[in-house]
Tab-separated table of C-alpha atoms in Angstrom:
chain	number	residue	atom	x	y	z
K	1	MET	CA	52.575	42.089	-115.672
K	2	SER	CA	49.436	42.292	-117.810
K	3	SER	CA	47.022	42.421	-114.857
K	4	PRO	CA	47.341	45.117	-112.153
K	5	LEU	CA	45.508	42.924	-109.604
K	6	LEU	CA	47.978	40.130	-110.273
K	7	ALA	CA	50.912	42.520	-109.858
K	8	THR	CA	49.453	43.680	-106.517
K	9	LEU	CA	49.009	40.075	-105.366
K	10	ILE	CA	52.606	39.183	-106.242
K	11	GLU	CA	53.911	42.280	-104.468
K	12	SER	CA	51.754	41.546	-101.393
K	13	LEU	CA	52.931	37.941	-101.155
K	14	ARG	CA	56.460	39.245	-100.632
K	15	CYS	CA	55.518	40.314	-97.093
K	16	LEU	CA	55.827	36.618	-96.172
K	17	PRO	CA	59.239	35.758	-94.709
K	18	GLY	CA	61.439	33.819	-97.111
K	19	VAL	CA	59.354	34.732	-100.157
K	20	GLY	CA	61.101	36.691	-102.902
K	21	GLY	CA	59.896	37.879	-106.294
K	22	LYS	CA	60.193	34.541	-108.045
K	23	SER	CA	58.412	32.501	-105.348
K	24	ALA	CA	55.694	35.140	-105.032
K	25	GLN	CA	55.069	34.853	-108.769
K	26	ARG	CA	54.914	31.068	-108.554
K	27	MET	CA	52.499	31.230	-105.606
K	28	ALA	CA	50.181	33.712	-107.327
K	29	PHE	CA	50.014	31.751	-110.589
K	30	HIS	CA	49.570	28.463	-108.745
K	31	LEU	CA	46.580	29.784	-106.781
K	32	LEU	CA	44.996	31.388	-109.853
K	33	GLU	CA	45.440	28.346	-112.061
K	34	ARG	CA	44.705	25.507	-109.688
K	35	ASP	CA	43.419	26.527	-106.322
K	36	ARG	CA	41.205	29.631	-106.216
K	37	GLU	CA	39.002	28.020	-103.587
K	38	ARG	CA	41.894	27.591	-101.164
K	39	GLY	CA	43.208	31.036	-102.100
K	40	LEU	CA	39.918	32.535	-100.933
K	41	ARG	CA	40.030	30.471	-97.755
K	42	LEU	CA	43.552	31.761	-97.116
K	43	ALA	CA	42.336	35.344	-97.618
K	44	ASP	CA	39.600	34.787	-95.023
K	45	ALA	CA	41.941	33.075	-92.561
K	46	LEU	CA	44.458	35.914	-92.891
K	47	ARG	CA	41.875	38.629	-92.361
K	48	GLU	CA	40.314	36.887	-89.373
K	49	ALA	CA	43.656	36.149	-87.747
K	50	MET	CA	45.062	39.660	-88.267
K	51	GLU	CA	41.906	41.298	-86.925
K	52	LYS	CA	40.861	39.005	-84.104
K	53	ILE	CA	43.988	37.511	-82.576
K	54	GLY	CA	45.085	39.518	-79.583
K	55	GLN	CA	46.981	38.574	-76.447
K	56	CYS	CA	45.911	36.437	-73.536
K	57	SER	CA	45.415	38.773	-70.567
K	58	ARG	CA	47.321	36.426	-68.282
K	59	CYS	CA	50.266	35.031	-70.287
K	60	ARG	CA	50.405	37.362	-73.336
K	61	ASP	CA	50.374	34.415	-75.758
K	62	PHE	CA	48.438	34.946	-79.001
K	63	SER	CA	44.774	34.270	-78.352
K	64	GLU	CA	41.437	35.397	-79.729
K	65	SER	CA	39.787	35.130	-76.313
K	66	ALA	CA	40.676	37.004	-73.129
K	67	LEU	CA	42.189	33.848	-71.655
K	68	CYS	CA	44.154	31.452	-73.887
K	69	THR	CA	43.426	27.719	-73.829
K	70	ILE	CA	46.528	26.952	-71.746
K	71	CYS	CA	45.709	29.551	-69.063
K	72	ALA	CA	42.073	28.403	-69.046
K	73	ASP	CA	43.080	24.740	-68.671
K	74	GLY	CA	42.560	23.830	-65.002
K	75	THR	CA	44.630	20.632	-65.287
K	76	ARG	CA	47.856	22.562	-65.902
K	77	ASP	CA	50.323	22.801	-63.017
K	78	ALA	CA	49.930	26.295	-61.555
K	79	HIS	CA	53.227	26.027	-59.635
K	80	LEU	CA	55.396	26.112	-62.759
K	81	LEU	CA	55.809	29.114	-65.035
K	82	CYS	CA	57.917	29.026	-68.197
K	83	VAL	CA	58.963	32.403	-69.613
K	84	VAL	CA	59.631	32.533	-73.375
K	85	GLU	CA	60.573	35.320	-75.781
K	86	SER	CA	57.953	34.619	-78.417
K	87	PRO	CA	54.821	32.538	-79.041
K	88	ILE	CA	56.723	30.355	-81.493
K	89	ASP	CA	59.110	29.304	-78.689
K	90	LEU	CA	56.062	28.323	-76.654
K	91	VAL	CA	54.851	26.116	-79.518
K	92	ALA	CA	58.300	24.516	-79.781
K	93	ILE	CA	58.331	23.688	-76.059
K	94	GLU	CA	54.757	22.367	-76.162
K	95	GLN	CA	55.600	20.103	-79.092
K	96	ALA	CA	58.954	18.837	-77.803
K	97	THR	CA	58.539	18.473	-74.056
K	98	GLY	CA	55.941	17.036	-71.755
K	99	TYR	CA	55.758	20.318	-69.829
K	100	ARG	CA	52.378	20.715	-68.131
K	101	GLY	CA	52.862	24.078	-66.389
K	102	ARG	CA	51.885	27.548	-67.577
K	103	TYR	CA	53.684	30.134	-69.700
K	104	PHE	CA	54.483	33.809	-69.921
K	105	VAL	CA	55.360	35.373	-73.284
K	106	LEU	CA	57.642	38.431	-73.377
K	107	HIS	CA	57.224	39.243	-77.105
K	108	GLY	CA	60.873	40.249	-77.285
K	109	ARG	CA	63.896	40.532	-75.028
K	110	LEU	CA	65.390	43.399	-73.056
K	111	SER	CA	66.987	45.639	-75.652
K	112	PRO	CA	67.150	49.293	-74.626
K	113	LEU	CA	68.531	50.347	-78.022
K	114	ASP	CA	65.374	49.025	-79.698
K	115	GLY	CA	63.187	50.654	-77.064
K	116	LEU	CA	62.340	47.325	-75.430
K	117	GLY	CA	62.370	47.785	-71.661
K	118	PRO	CA	60.588	45.957	-68.806
K	119	ASP	CA	57.266	47.646	-69.602
K	120	GLU	CA	57.252	46.560	-73.262
K	121	LEU	CA	57.927	42.968	-72.192
K	122	GLY	CA	55.011	42.997	-69.764
K	123	LEU	CA	57.239	42.510	-66.720
K	124	PRO	CA	54.843	44.409	-64.382
K	125	LEU	CA	52.197	41.795	-65.297
K	126	LEU	CA	54.750	39.041	-64.675
K	127	ALA	CA	55.739	40.531	-61.306
K	128	GLN	CA	52.077	40.647	-60.350
K	129	ARG	CA	51.686	36.956	-61.231
K	130	LEU	CA	54.788	36.022	-59.260
K	131	GLY	CA	53.329	37.936	-56.309
K	132	GLU	CA	50.169	35.833	-56.272
K	133	GLY	CA	52.050	33.177	-54.297
K	134	GLU	CA	51.090	30.177	-56.408
K	135	ILE	CA	54.228	29.882	-58.526
K	136	GLU	CA	57.170	27.926	-57.100
K	137	GLU	CA	59.531	27.739	-60.065
K	138	VAL	CA	60.162	30.105	-62.967
K	139	ILE	CA	61.711	28.293	-65.936
K	140	ILE	CA	63.532	30.934	-67.939
K	141	ALA	CA	63.558	29.831	-71.604
K	142	THR	CA	64.818	32.971	-73.333
K	143	ASN	CA	67.191	32.387	-76.250
K	144	PRO	CA	70.880	31.765	-75.456
K	145	THR	CA	71.925	35.052	-77.127
K	146	VAL	CA	73.555	38.026	-75.430
K	147	GLU	CA	70.253	39.861	-75.071
K	148	GLY	CA	68.415	36.678	-74.129
K	149	GLU	CA	70.950	36.014	-71.347
K	150	ALA	CA	70.646	39.587	-70.059
K	151	THR	CA	66.886	39.162	-69.986
K	152	ALA	CA	67.283	35.835	-68.178
K	153	HIS	CA	69.491	37.525	-65.565
K	154	TYR	CA	66.874	40.221	-65.007
K	155	LEU	CA	64.066	37.658	-64.761
K	156	ALA	CA	66.052	35.572	-62.277
K	157	GLN	CA	66.440	38.604	-60.012
K	158	LEU	CA	62.716	39.295	-60.297
K	159	ALA	CA	61.943	35.698	-59.291
K	160	ARG	CA	64.396	35.652	-56.389
K	161	ALA	CA	62.947	38.934	-55.097
K	162	GLY	CA	59.604	37.136	-54.859
K	163	GLY	CA	61.163	34.142	-53.105
K	164	ILE	CA	60.704	31.960	-56.186
K	165	LYS	CA	63.271	29.496	-57.592
K	166	PRO	CA	64.488	30.533	-61.058
K	167	THR	CA	65.787	27.830	-63.422
K	168	ARG	CA	67.310	28.040	-66.884
K	169	LEU	CA	67.291	25.560	-69.789
K	170	ALA	CA	70.447	23.426	-69.766
K	171	HIS	CA	73.196	24.295	-72.253
K	172	GLY	CA	75.292	21.570	-73.809
K	173	VAL	CA	75.996	19.394	-76.799
K	174	PRO	CA	72.854	18.860	-78.925
K	175	LEU	CA	71.544	15.284	-79.147
K	176	GLY	CA	72.788	13.493	-82.246
K	177	GLY	CA	75.402	16.169	-82.877
K	178	GLU	CA	79.055	15.355	-83.445
K	179	LEU	CA	81.566	16.988	-81.122
K	180	GLU	CA	83.689	17.948	-84.122
K	181	PHE	CA	80.984	20.258	-85.397
K	182	VAL	CA	79.801	21.763	-82.105
K	183	ASP	CA	80.833	25.408	-81.740
K	184	ARG	CA	83.533	26.211	-79.173
K	185	GLY	CA	81.330	28.145	-76.757
K	186	THR	CA	78.824	25.312	-76.512
K	187	LEU	CA	81.541	22.703	-76.156
K	188	ALA	CA	83.289	24.678	-73.400
K	189	HIS	CA	79.951	25.081	-71.633
K	190	ALA	CA	79.131	21.373	-71.948
K	191	PHE	CA	82.599	20.434	-70.707
K	192	GLY	CA	82.430	22.728	-67.702
K	193	GLY	CA	78.923	21.561	-66.862
K	194	ARG	CA	79.707	17.834	-67.127
K	195	GLN	CA	77.526	15.610	-65.002
K	196	LEU	CA	78.291	12.589	-62.846
K	197	LEU	CA	77.012	9.318	-64.278
K	198	ASP	CA	75.373	7.023	-61.811
D	1	MET	CA	48.138	25.470	-80.971
D	2	SER	CA	46.470	27.621	-78.328
D	3	SER	CA	44.431	29.695	-80.809
D	4	PRO	CA	42.050	28.016	-83.293
D	5	LEU	CA	42.244	31.025	-85.667
D	6	LEU	CA	46.016	30.734	-85.675
D	7	ALA	CA	45.800	27.010	-86.373
D	8	THR	CA	43.460	27.725	-89.304
D	9	LEU	CA	45.815	30.377	-90.670
D	10	ILE	CA	48.807	28.015	-90.506
D	11	GLU	CA	46.825	25.255	-92.208
D	12	SER	CA	45.608	27.666	-94.914
D	13	LEU	CA	49.098	28.964	-95.664
D	14	ARG	CA	50.063	25.434	-96.664
D	15	CYS	CA	48.068	25.827	-99.889
D	16	LEU	CA	50.988	27.927	-101.166
D	17	PRO	CA	53.436	25.884	-103.255
D	18	GLY	CA	56.694	25.142	-101.439
D	19	VAL	CA	55.258	25.959	-98.020
D	20	GLY	CA	55.238	23.155	-95.462
D	21	GLY	CA	54.162	23.087	-91.840
D	22	LYS	CA	57.262	24.732	-90.440
D	23	SER	CA	57.353	27.622	-92.943
D	24	ALA	CA	53.605	28.170	-92.584
D	25	GLN	CA	54.110	28.502	-88.829
D	26	ARG	CA	56.954	30.962	-89.327
D	27	MET	CA	54.889	33.026	-91.771
D	28	ALA	CA	51.852	33.182	-89.499
D	29	PHE	CA	53.865	34.228	-86.438
D	30	HIS	CA	55.857	36.758	-88.447
D	31	LEU	CA	52.710	38.461	-89.736
D	32	LEU	CA	51.043	38.451	-86.316
D	33	GLU	CA	54.076	39.778	-84.458
D	34	ARG	CA	55.450	42.312	-86.915
D	35	ASP	CA	53.305	42.986	-89.914
D	36	ARG	CA	49.551	42.839	-89.376
D	37	GLU	CA	49.036	45.777	-91.704
D	38	ARG	CA	50.669	43.988	-94.621
D	39	GLY	CA	48.925	40.755	-93.637
D	40	LEU	CA	45.587	42.521	-94.087
D	41	ARG	CA	46.702	43.967	-97.397
D	42	LEU	CA	47.684	40.466	-98.533
D	43	ALA	CA	44.228	39.176	-97.521
D	44	ASP	CA	42.590	41.891	-99.655
D	45	ALA	CA	44.904	41.315	-102.618
D	46	LEU	CA	44.216	37.574	-102.475
D	47	ARG	CA	40.460	37.972	-102.322
D	48	GLU	CA	40.385	40.528	-105.141
D	49	ALA	CA	42.676	38.494	-107.374
D	50	MET	CA	40.834	35.196	-106.797
D	51	GLU	CA	37.450	36.769	-107.433
D	52	LYS	CA	38.137	39.229	-110.223
D	53	ILE	CA	40.899	37.810	-112.378
D	54	GLY	CA	39.456	35.964	-115.344
D	55	GLN	CA	40.800	35.296	-118.813
D	56	CYS	CA	41.331	37.716	-121.692
D	57	SER	CA	38.702	36.920	-124.327
D	58	ARG	CA	41.305	37.038	-127.077
D	59	CYS	CA	44.489	35.417	-125.736
D	60	ARG	CA	43.265	33.634	-122.579
D	61	ASP	CA	45.959	35.268	-120.437
D	62	PHE	CA	44.952	36.196	-116.867
D	63	SER	CA	43.181	39.544	-116.940
D	64	GLU	CA	40.547	41.350	-114.919
D	65	SER	CA	39.190	43.088	-118.019
D	66	ALA	CA	37.714	41.502	-121.141
D	67	LEU	CA	40.851	42.384	-123.095
D	68	CYS	CA	44.280	42.122	-121.451
D	69	THR	CA	46.776	44.985	-121.692
D	70	ILE	CA	48.859	43.193	-124.346
D	71	CYS	CA	45.879	42.461	-126.601
D	72	ALA	CA	44.622	46.020	-126.099
D	73	ASP	CA	48.035	47.494	-126.937
D	74	GLY	CA	47.833	48.765	-130.536
D	75	THR	CA	51.614	49.086	-130.861
D	76	ARG	CA	52.102	45.323	-130.654
D	77	ASP	CA	52.926	43.473	-133.886
D	78	ALA	CA	49.718	41.757	-134.984
D	79	HIS	CA	51.567	39.492	-137.428
D	80	LEU	CA	53.297	37.484	-134.719
D	81	LEU	CA	51.564	35.126	-132.308
D	82	CYS	CA	53.417	33.273	-129.567
D	83	VAL	CA	51.625	30.252	-128.077
D	84	VAL	CA	52.552	29.336	-124.494
D	85	GLU	CA	51.344	26.690	-122.057
D	86	SER	CA	50.781	28.957	-119.076
D	87	PRO	CA	50.648	32.644	-118.118
D	88	ILE	CA	53.909	32.286	-116.196
D	89	ASP	CA	55.683	31.288	-119.444
D	90	LEU	CA	54.292	34.465	-121.009
D	91	VAL	CA	55.788	36.527	-118.186
D	92	ALA	CA	59.145	34.777	-118.629
D	93	ILE	CA	59.196	35.557	-122.374
D	94	GLU	CA	58.125	39.165	-121.783
D	95	GLN	CA	60.888	39.641	-119.226
D	96	ALA	CA	63.665	37.900	-121.154
D	97	THR	CA	63.072	38.753	-124.797
D	98	GLY	CA	62.256	41.890	-126.738
D	99	TYR	CA	59.256	40.160	-128.327
D	100	ARG	CA	56.639	42.693	-129.404
D	101	GLY	CA	54.001	40.421	-130.902
D	102	ARG	CA	50.891	38.966	-129.284
D	103	TYR	CA	50.281	35.779	-127.297
D	104	PHE	CA	47.908	32.887	-126.910
D	105	VAL	CA	47.764	30.976	-123.613
D	106	LEU	CA	46.739	27.290	-123.665
D	107	HIS	CA	46.463	26.808	-119.869
D	108	GLY	CA	47.876	23.317	-120.220
D	109	ARG	CA	49.080	20.948	-122.917
D	110	LEU	CA	47.382	18.186	-124.878
D	111	SER	CA	47.007	15.338	-122.416
D	112	PRO	CA	44.058	13.040	-123.164
D	113	LEU	CA	44.622	11.032	-119.984
D	114	ASP	CA	44.063	14.187	-117.899
D	115	GLY	CA	41.038	15.115	-119.986
D	116	LEU	CA	42.874	17.972	-121.717
D	117	GLY	CA	41.905	17.992	-125.385
D	118	PRO	CA	41.798	20.753	-128.029
D	119	ASP	CA	38.627	22.268	-126.537
D	120	GLU	CA	40.101	22.612	-123.028
D	121	LEU	CA	43.142	24.382	-124.493
D	122	GLY	CA	40.965	26.862	-126.388
D	123	LEU	CA	42.161	25.661	-129.797
D	124	PRO	CA	38.861	26.571	-131.527
D	125	LEU	CA	39.491	30.168	-130.411
D	126	LEU	CA	43.073	29.918	-131.666
D	127	ALA	CA	41.919	28.497	-135.032
D	128	GLN	CA	39.495	31.378	-135.345
D	129	ARG	CA	42.307	33.893	-134.737
D	130	LEU	CA	44.547	32.176	-137.255
D	131	GLY	CA	41.695	32.389	-139.742
D	132	GLU	CA	41.466	36.159	-139.423
D	133	GLY	CA	44.336	36.463	-141.892
D	134	GLU	CA	46.480	38.876	-139.912
D	135	ILE	CA	48.943	36.422	-138.384
D	136	GLU	CA	51.996	35.433	-140.451
D	137	GLU	CA	54.040	33.456	-137.938
D	138	VAL	CA	53.048	31.277	-134.997
D	139	ILE	CA	55.882	30.917	-132.490
D	140	ILE	CA	55.223	27.686	-130.606
D	141	ALA	CA	56.717	28.048	-127.127
D	142	THR	CA	55.294	24.985	-125.360
D	143	ASN	CA	57.655	23.244	-122.946
D	144	PRO	CA	60.191	20.786	-124.381
D	145	THR	CA	58.527	17.810	-122.654
D	146	VAL	CA	56.873	14.848	-124.351
D	147	GLU	CA	53.408	16.348	-124.013
D	148	GLY	CA	54.654	19.826	-124.898
D	149	GLU	CA	56.221	18.466	-128.087
D	150	ALA	CA	53.021	16.616	-129.015
D	151	THR	CA	51.101	19.850	-128.496
D	152	ALA	CA	53.638	21.723	-130.627
D	153	HIS	CA	53.189	19.171	-133.406
D	154	TYR	CA	49.423	19.630	-133.301
D	155	LEU	CA	49.716	23.430	-133.294
D	156	ALA	CA	52.128	23.344	-136.240
D	157	GLN	CA	49.599	21.366	-138.270
D	158	LEU	CA	46.893	23.849	-137.315
D	159	ALA	CA	49.094	26.745	-138.479
D	160	ARG	CA	50.091	25.082	-141.736
D	161	ALA	CA	46.442	24.321	-142.505
D	162	GLY	CA	45.825	28.055	-142.312
D	163	GLY	CA	48.843	28.809	-144.526
D	164	ILE	CA	50.781	30.280	-141.610
D	165	LYS	CA	54.478	29.646	-140.864
D	166	PRO	CA	54.974	27.751	-137.549
D	167	THR	CA	58.267	28.194	-135.675
D	168	ARG	CA	59.596	26.575	-132.519
D	169	LEU	CA	62.001	27.871	-129.862
D	170	ALA	CA	65.560	26.694	-130.573
D	171	HIS	CA	66.929	23.826	-128.490
D	172	GLY	CA	70.573	23.720	-127.526
D	173	VAL	CA	73.200	24.228	-124.868
D	174	PRO	CA	72.081	26.859	-122.311
D	175	LEU	CA	74.135	30.046	-122.145
D	176	GLY	CA	76.784	29.929	-119.441
D	177	GLY	CA	76.341	26.178	-119.001
D	178	GLU	CA	79.267	23.763	-119.105
D	179	LEU	CA	79.098	20.973	-121.671
D	180	GLU	CA	80.102	18.475	-118.987
D	181	PHE	CA	76.857	19.088	-117.101
D	182	VAL	CA	74.449	19.363	-120.028
D	183	ASP	CA	72.136	16.339	-120.292
D	184	ARG	CA	72.721	13.937	-123.177
D	185	GLY	CA	69.498	14.684	-125.055
D	186	THR	CA	70.168	18.400	-125.133
D	187	LEU	CA	73.808	17.907	-126.120
D	188	ALA	CA	72.854	15.544	-128.967
D	189	HIS	CA	70.255	18.048	-130.134
D	190	ALA	CA	72.708	20.956	-129.979
D	191	PHE	CA	75.337	18.908	-131.832
D	192	GLY	CA	72.949	17.878	-134.584
D	193	GLY	CA	71.642	21.406	-134.927
D	194	ARG	CA	75.097	23.070	-135.080
D	195	GLN	CA	75.152	26.316	-136.963
D	196	LEU	CA	77.641	27.754	-139.453
D	197	LEU	CA	79.668	30.659	-138.075
D	198	ASP	CA	80.125	33.565	-140.413
């Protein structure tokens, strides 16, 4: 590369997930040739976000203020709490469902080998919230992986200990999917959990 | 999105070519959750590159100094000049071939409808270089598109007017390609331009 700054930019762009050497090169040249203005805006947005975005003190979602907009929103149902592994799961639920309750973000799942225990997932903070007496149902939306299920089991116990009803997202055949292509575990689960039509 | 800074970051990431809403979201969350340090480094690299990278005064390649490293390199063959449409083509030639001559970057191709004429492509600067008497061969490496070919034609005339030999990259069947899948134009060209084996 004839320009050291350009080489640094291309190397730095590779920190983005899904971006390899070739795409990084294309991105760098595109910005330099056509879009320096937006490149500078991206630099500012990155710096600001990396420096200022912290966690909401109540739900641990990403937020630049002490209380995120969802926790600060008085119209949200305070009786429902949905627990997710990561902020991106929260976004997915917000976009797909009409859920109007509150959230709690674990930023991971129980995984002792990776050093992720109850403290790292903020479970003391969660227990404290459950103890406030307002919450009636904890919707456990951890991923349906082995570690996600273990975490869900732990969270359910925590909820029951506080006299709160734990619920879990339903497993089954995805909408629009064809049975032929559904994996065995899911199909067995959907079959066993069949529901009466009325 | 619960954080305005995060929303801005996701929107800004979409200026990168090939990055849509979903990937931008994934990138933003990845940096925030796992790699803030590298996110900050990327912000710095972007700002520096956008602000400081200009054009080499001799070959118009991207460079943060008045003379790029290739033009400043005394071991390069001053008799050969390769003309390319964009800096990324230069990188491709540097990486693939053992070419040791110099370059000239057009930053586009002749395209009157887009307002790209000889002046926008720096052709007066190129004519001046050709007039210096050092260059013996101009390798025209514009893209094999309609506009690229028109540009090549123009450049060849410019070279001939200065008594310099113009050459063009060879067209033909790509290495490792199967004839069955080569487009008709290329196949016809390769057939017509068949070469004697010795």
